[in-house]
mmCIF file of C-alpha atoms in Angstrom:
data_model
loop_
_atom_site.group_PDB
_atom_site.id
_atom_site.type_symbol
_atom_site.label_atom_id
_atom_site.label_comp_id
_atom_site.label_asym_id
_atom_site.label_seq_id
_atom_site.Cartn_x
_atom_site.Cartn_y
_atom_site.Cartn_z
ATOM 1 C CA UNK A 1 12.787 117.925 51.445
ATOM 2 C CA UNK A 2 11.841 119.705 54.360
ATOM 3 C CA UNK A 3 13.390 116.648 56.789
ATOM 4 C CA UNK A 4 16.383 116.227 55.182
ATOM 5 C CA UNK A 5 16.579 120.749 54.887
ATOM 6 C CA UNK A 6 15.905 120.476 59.059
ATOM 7 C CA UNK A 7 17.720 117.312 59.745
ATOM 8 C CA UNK A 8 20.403 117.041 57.370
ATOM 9 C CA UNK A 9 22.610 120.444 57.397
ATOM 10 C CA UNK A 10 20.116 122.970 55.848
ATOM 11 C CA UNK A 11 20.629 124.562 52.345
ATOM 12 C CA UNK A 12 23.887 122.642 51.480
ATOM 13 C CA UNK A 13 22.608 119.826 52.363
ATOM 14 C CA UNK A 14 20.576 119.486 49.295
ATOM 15 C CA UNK A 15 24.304 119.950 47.132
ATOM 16 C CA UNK A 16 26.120 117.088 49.212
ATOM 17 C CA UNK A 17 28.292 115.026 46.697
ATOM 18 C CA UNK A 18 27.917 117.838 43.856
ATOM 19 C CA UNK A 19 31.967 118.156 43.608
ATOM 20 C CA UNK A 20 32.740 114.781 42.586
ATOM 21 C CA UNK A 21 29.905 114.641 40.070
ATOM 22 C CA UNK A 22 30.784 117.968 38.408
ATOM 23 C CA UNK A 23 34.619 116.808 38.564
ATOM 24 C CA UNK A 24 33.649 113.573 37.214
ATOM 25 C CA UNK A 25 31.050 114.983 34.385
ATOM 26 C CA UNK A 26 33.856 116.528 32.048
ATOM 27 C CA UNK A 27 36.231 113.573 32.319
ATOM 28 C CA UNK A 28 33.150 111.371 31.556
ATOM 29 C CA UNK A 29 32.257 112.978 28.401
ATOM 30 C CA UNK A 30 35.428 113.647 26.870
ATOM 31 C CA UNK A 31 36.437 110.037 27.070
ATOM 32 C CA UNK A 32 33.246 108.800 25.553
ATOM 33 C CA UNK A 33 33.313 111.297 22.928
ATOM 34 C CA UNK A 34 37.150 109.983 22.207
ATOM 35 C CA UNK A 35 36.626 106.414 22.415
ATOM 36 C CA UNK A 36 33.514 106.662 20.511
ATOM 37 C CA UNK A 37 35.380 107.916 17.770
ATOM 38 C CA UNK A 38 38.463 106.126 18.037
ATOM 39 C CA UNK A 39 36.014 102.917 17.941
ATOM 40 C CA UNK A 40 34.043 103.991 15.146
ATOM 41 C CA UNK A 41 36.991 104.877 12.847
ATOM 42 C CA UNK A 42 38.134 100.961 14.030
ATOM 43 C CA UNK A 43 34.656 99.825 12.948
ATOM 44 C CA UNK A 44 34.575 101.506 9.438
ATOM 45 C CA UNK A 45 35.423 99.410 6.366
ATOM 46 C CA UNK A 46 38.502 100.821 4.319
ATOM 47 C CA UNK A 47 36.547 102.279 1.553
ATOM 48 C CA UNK A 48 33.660 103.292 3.421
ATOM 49 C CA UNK A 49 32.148 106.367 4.990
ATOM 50 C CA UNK A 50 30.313 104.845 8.415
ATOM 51 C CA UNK A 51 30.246 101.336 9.795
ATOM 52 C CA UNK A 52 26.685 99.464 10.123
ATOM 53 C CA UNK A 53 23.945 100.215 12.793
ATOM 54 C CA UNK A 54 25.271 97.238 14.557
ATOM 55 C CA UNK A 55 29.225 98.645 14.348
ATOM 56 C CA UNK A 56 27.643 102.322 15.417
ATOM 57 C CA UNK A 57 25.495 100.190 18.286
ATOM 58 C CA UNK A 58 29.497 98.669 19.397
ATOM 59 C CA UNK A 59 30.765 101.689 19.249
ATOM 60 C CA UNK A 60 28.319 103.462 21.477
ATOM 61 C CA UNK A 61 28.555 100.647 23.975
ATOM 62 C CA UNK A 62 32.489 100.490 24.141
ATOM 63 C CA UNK A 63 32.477 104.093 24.276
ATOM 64 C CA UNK A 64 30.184 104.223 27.451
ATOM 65 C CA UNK A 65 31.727 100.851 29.394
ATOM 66 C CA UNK A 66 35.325 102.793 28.704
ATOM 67 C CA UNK A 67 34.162 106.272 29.719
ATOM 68 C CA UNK A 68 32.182 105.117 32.864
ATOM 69 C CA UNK A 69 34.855 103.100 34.257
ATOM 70 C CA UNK A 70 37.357 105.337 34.279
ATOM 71 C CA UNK A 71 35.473 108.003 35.855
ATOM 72 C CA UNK A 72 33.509 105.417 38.313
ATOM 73 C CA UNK A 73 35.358 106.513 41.429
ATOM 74 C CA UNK A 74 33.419 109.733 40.880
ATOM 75 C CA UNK A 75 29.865 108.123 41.315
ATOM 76 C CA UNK A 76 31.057 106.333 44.523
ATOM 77 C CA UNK A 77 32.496 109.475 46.063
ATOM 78 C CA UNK A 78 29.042 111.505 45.525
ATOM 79 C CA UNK A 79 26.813 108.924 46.407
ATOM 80 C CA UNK A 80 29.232 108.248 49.732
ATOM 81 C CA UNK A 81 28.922 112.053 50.214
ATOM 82 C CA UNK A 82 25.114 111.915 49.390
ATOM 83 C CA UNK A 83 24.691 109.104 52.533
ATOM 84 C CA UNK A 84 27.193 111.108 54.877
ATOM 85 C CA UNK A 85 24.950 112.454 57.372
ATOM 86 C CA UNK A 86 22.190 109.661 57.413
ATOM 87 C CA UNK A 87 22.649 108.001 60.362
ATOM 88 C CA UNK A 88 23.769 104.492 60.867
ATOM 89 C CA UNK A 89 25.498 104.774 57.682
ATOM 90 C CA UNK A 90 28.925 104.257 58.916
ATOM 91 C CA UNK A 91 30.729 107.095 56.798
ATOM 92 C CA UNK A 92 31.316 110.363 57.882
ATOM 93 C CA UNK A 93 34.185 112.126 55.879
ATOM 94 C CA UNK A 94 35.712 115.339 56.424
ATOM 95 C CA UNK A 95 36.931 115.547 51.899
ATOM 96 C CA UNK A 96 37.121 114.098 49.068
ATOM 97 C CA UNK A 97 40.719 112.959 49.772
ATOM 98 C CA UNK A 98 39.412 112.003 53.305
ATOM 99 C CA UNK A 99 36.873 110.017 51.609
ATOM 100 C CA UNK A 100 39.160 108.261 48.786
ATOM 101 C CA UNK A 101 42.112 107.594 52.057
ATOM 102 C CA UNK A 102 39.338 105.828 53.986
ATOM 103 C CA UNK A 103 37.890 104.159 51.060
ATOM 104 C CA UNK A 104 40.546 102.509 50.002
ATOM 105 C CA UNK A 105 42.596 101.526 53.835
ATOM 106 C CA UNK A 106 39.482 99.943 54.491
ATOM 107 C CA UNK A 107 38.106 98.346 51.303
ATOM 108 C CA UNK A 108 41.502 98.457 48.881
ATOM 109 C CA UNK A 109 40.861 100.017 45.698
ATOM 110 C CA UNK A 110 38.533 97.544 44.874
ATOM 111 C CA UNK A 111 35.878 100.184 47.321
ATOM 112 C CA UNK A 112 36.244 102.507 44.630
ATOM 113 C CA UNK A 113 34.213 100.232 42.008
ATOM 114 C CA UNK A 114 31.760 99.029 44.216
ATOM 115 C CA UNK A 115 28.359 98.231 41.888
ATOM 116 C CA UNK A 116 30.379 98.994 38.491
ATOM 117 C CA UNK A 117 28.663 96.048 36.978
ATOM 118 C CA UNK A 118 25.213 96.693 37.176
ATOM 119 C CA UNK A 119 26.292 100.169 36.105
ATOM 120 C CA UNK A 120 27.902 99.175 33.168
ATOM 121 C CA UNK A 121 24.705 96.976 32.523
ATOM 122 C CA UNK A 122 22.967 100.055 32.982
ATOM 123 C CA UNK A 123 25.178 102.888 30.866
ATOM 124 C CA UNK A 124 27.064 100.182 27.556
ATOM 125 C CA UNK A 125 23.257 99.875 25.863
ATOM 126 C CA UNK A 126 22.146 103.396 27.146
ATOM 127 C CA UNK A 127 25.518 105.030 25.183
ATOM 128 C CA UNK A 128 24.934 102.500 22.585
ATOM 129 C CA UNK A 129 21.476 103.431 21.646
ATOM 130 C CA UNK A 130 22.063 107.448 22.369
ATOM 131 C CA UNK A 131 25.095 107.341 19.710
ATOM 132 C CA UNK A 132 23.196 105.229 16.819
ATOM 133 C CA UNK A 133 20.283 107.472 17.170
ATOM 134 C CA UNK A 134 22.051 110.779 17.068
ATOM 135 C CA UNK A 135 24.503 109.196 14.273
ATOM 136 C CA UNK A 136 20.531 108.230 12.225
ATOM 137 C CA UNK A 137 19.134 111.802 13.368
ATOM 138 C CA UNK A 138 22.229 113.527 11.939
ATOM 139 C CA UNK A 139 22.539 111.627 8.704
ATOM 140 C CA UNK A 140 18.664 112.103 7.935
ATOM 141 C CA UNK A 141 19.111 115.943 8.759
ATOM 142 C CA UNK A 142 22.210 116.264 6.318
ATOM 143 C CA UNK A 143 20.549 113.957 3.543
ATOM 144 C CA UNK A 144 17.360 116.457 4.255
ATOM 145 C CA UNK A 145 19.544 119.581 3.573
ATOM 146 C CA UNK A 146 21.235 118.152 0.942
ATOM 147 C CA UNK A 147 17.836 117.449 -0.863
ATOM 148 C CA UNK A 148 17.057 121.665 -0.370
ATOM 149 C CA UNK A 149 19.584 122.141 -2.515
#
């Protein structure tokens, strides 16, 4: 840390690319939240209260694939930003629009999802498995509560 504080622009240097993640954080989560539930309601039965593990597991995945896509173009701005000042790098942007112009004259906006597959390999069973066990956690909790009574 001390290289990159004396070589790399100091303090700030240590916050490069934090706009485009905190603009792309709310966006993120909002969409998987919606989709999740929009797919889960899909996924229930008629006549039932929640789908199967396996519906909930869907769900999570969709939910996360959906989510990170849309908001992809965030990760490739910060981790553009994050590279900026390493040398030999061949970017050096002035803004985020700067940055998005450049990316796509020069790779179409095809540069903006650059390594969304092995992201989405990364993030559709990560979402998947963090919605089916906080689904399980919350059920057990309200089944616990319900037992207190």
């Amino acid at each position: 840390m001390g290289i990159m504080y004396r070589t790399e622009g100091g303090f700030l240097a240590l916050y490069r690319g934090i706009v485009p993640t905190v603009a792309g954080v709310a966006p993120y989560v909002g969409l998987n939240f919606m989709t999740y539930e929009a797919v889960r309601q899909y996924f229930t039965p008629e006549g039932e209260k929640t789908p199967t593990a396996a519906r909930r597991l869907a769900a999570g995945a969709i939910s996360g694939a959906v989510a990170q896509t849309c908001t992809y173009p965030f990760d490739v701005l910060r981790r553009r930003f994050q590279i900026n000042t390493m040398s030999g790098m061949g970017y050096q942007y002035k803004s985020i629009s700067d940055a998005i112009f450049i990316i796509v004259k020069e790779e179409g906006v095809r540069g903006l999802y650059k390594g969304i597959v092995p992201n989405l390999l990364k993030v559709a069973p990560s979402m998947a498995s963090s919605w089916l066990t906080f689904e399980m956690t919350r059920d057990f909790l309200i089944s616990v509560g319900q037992m207190d009574r």
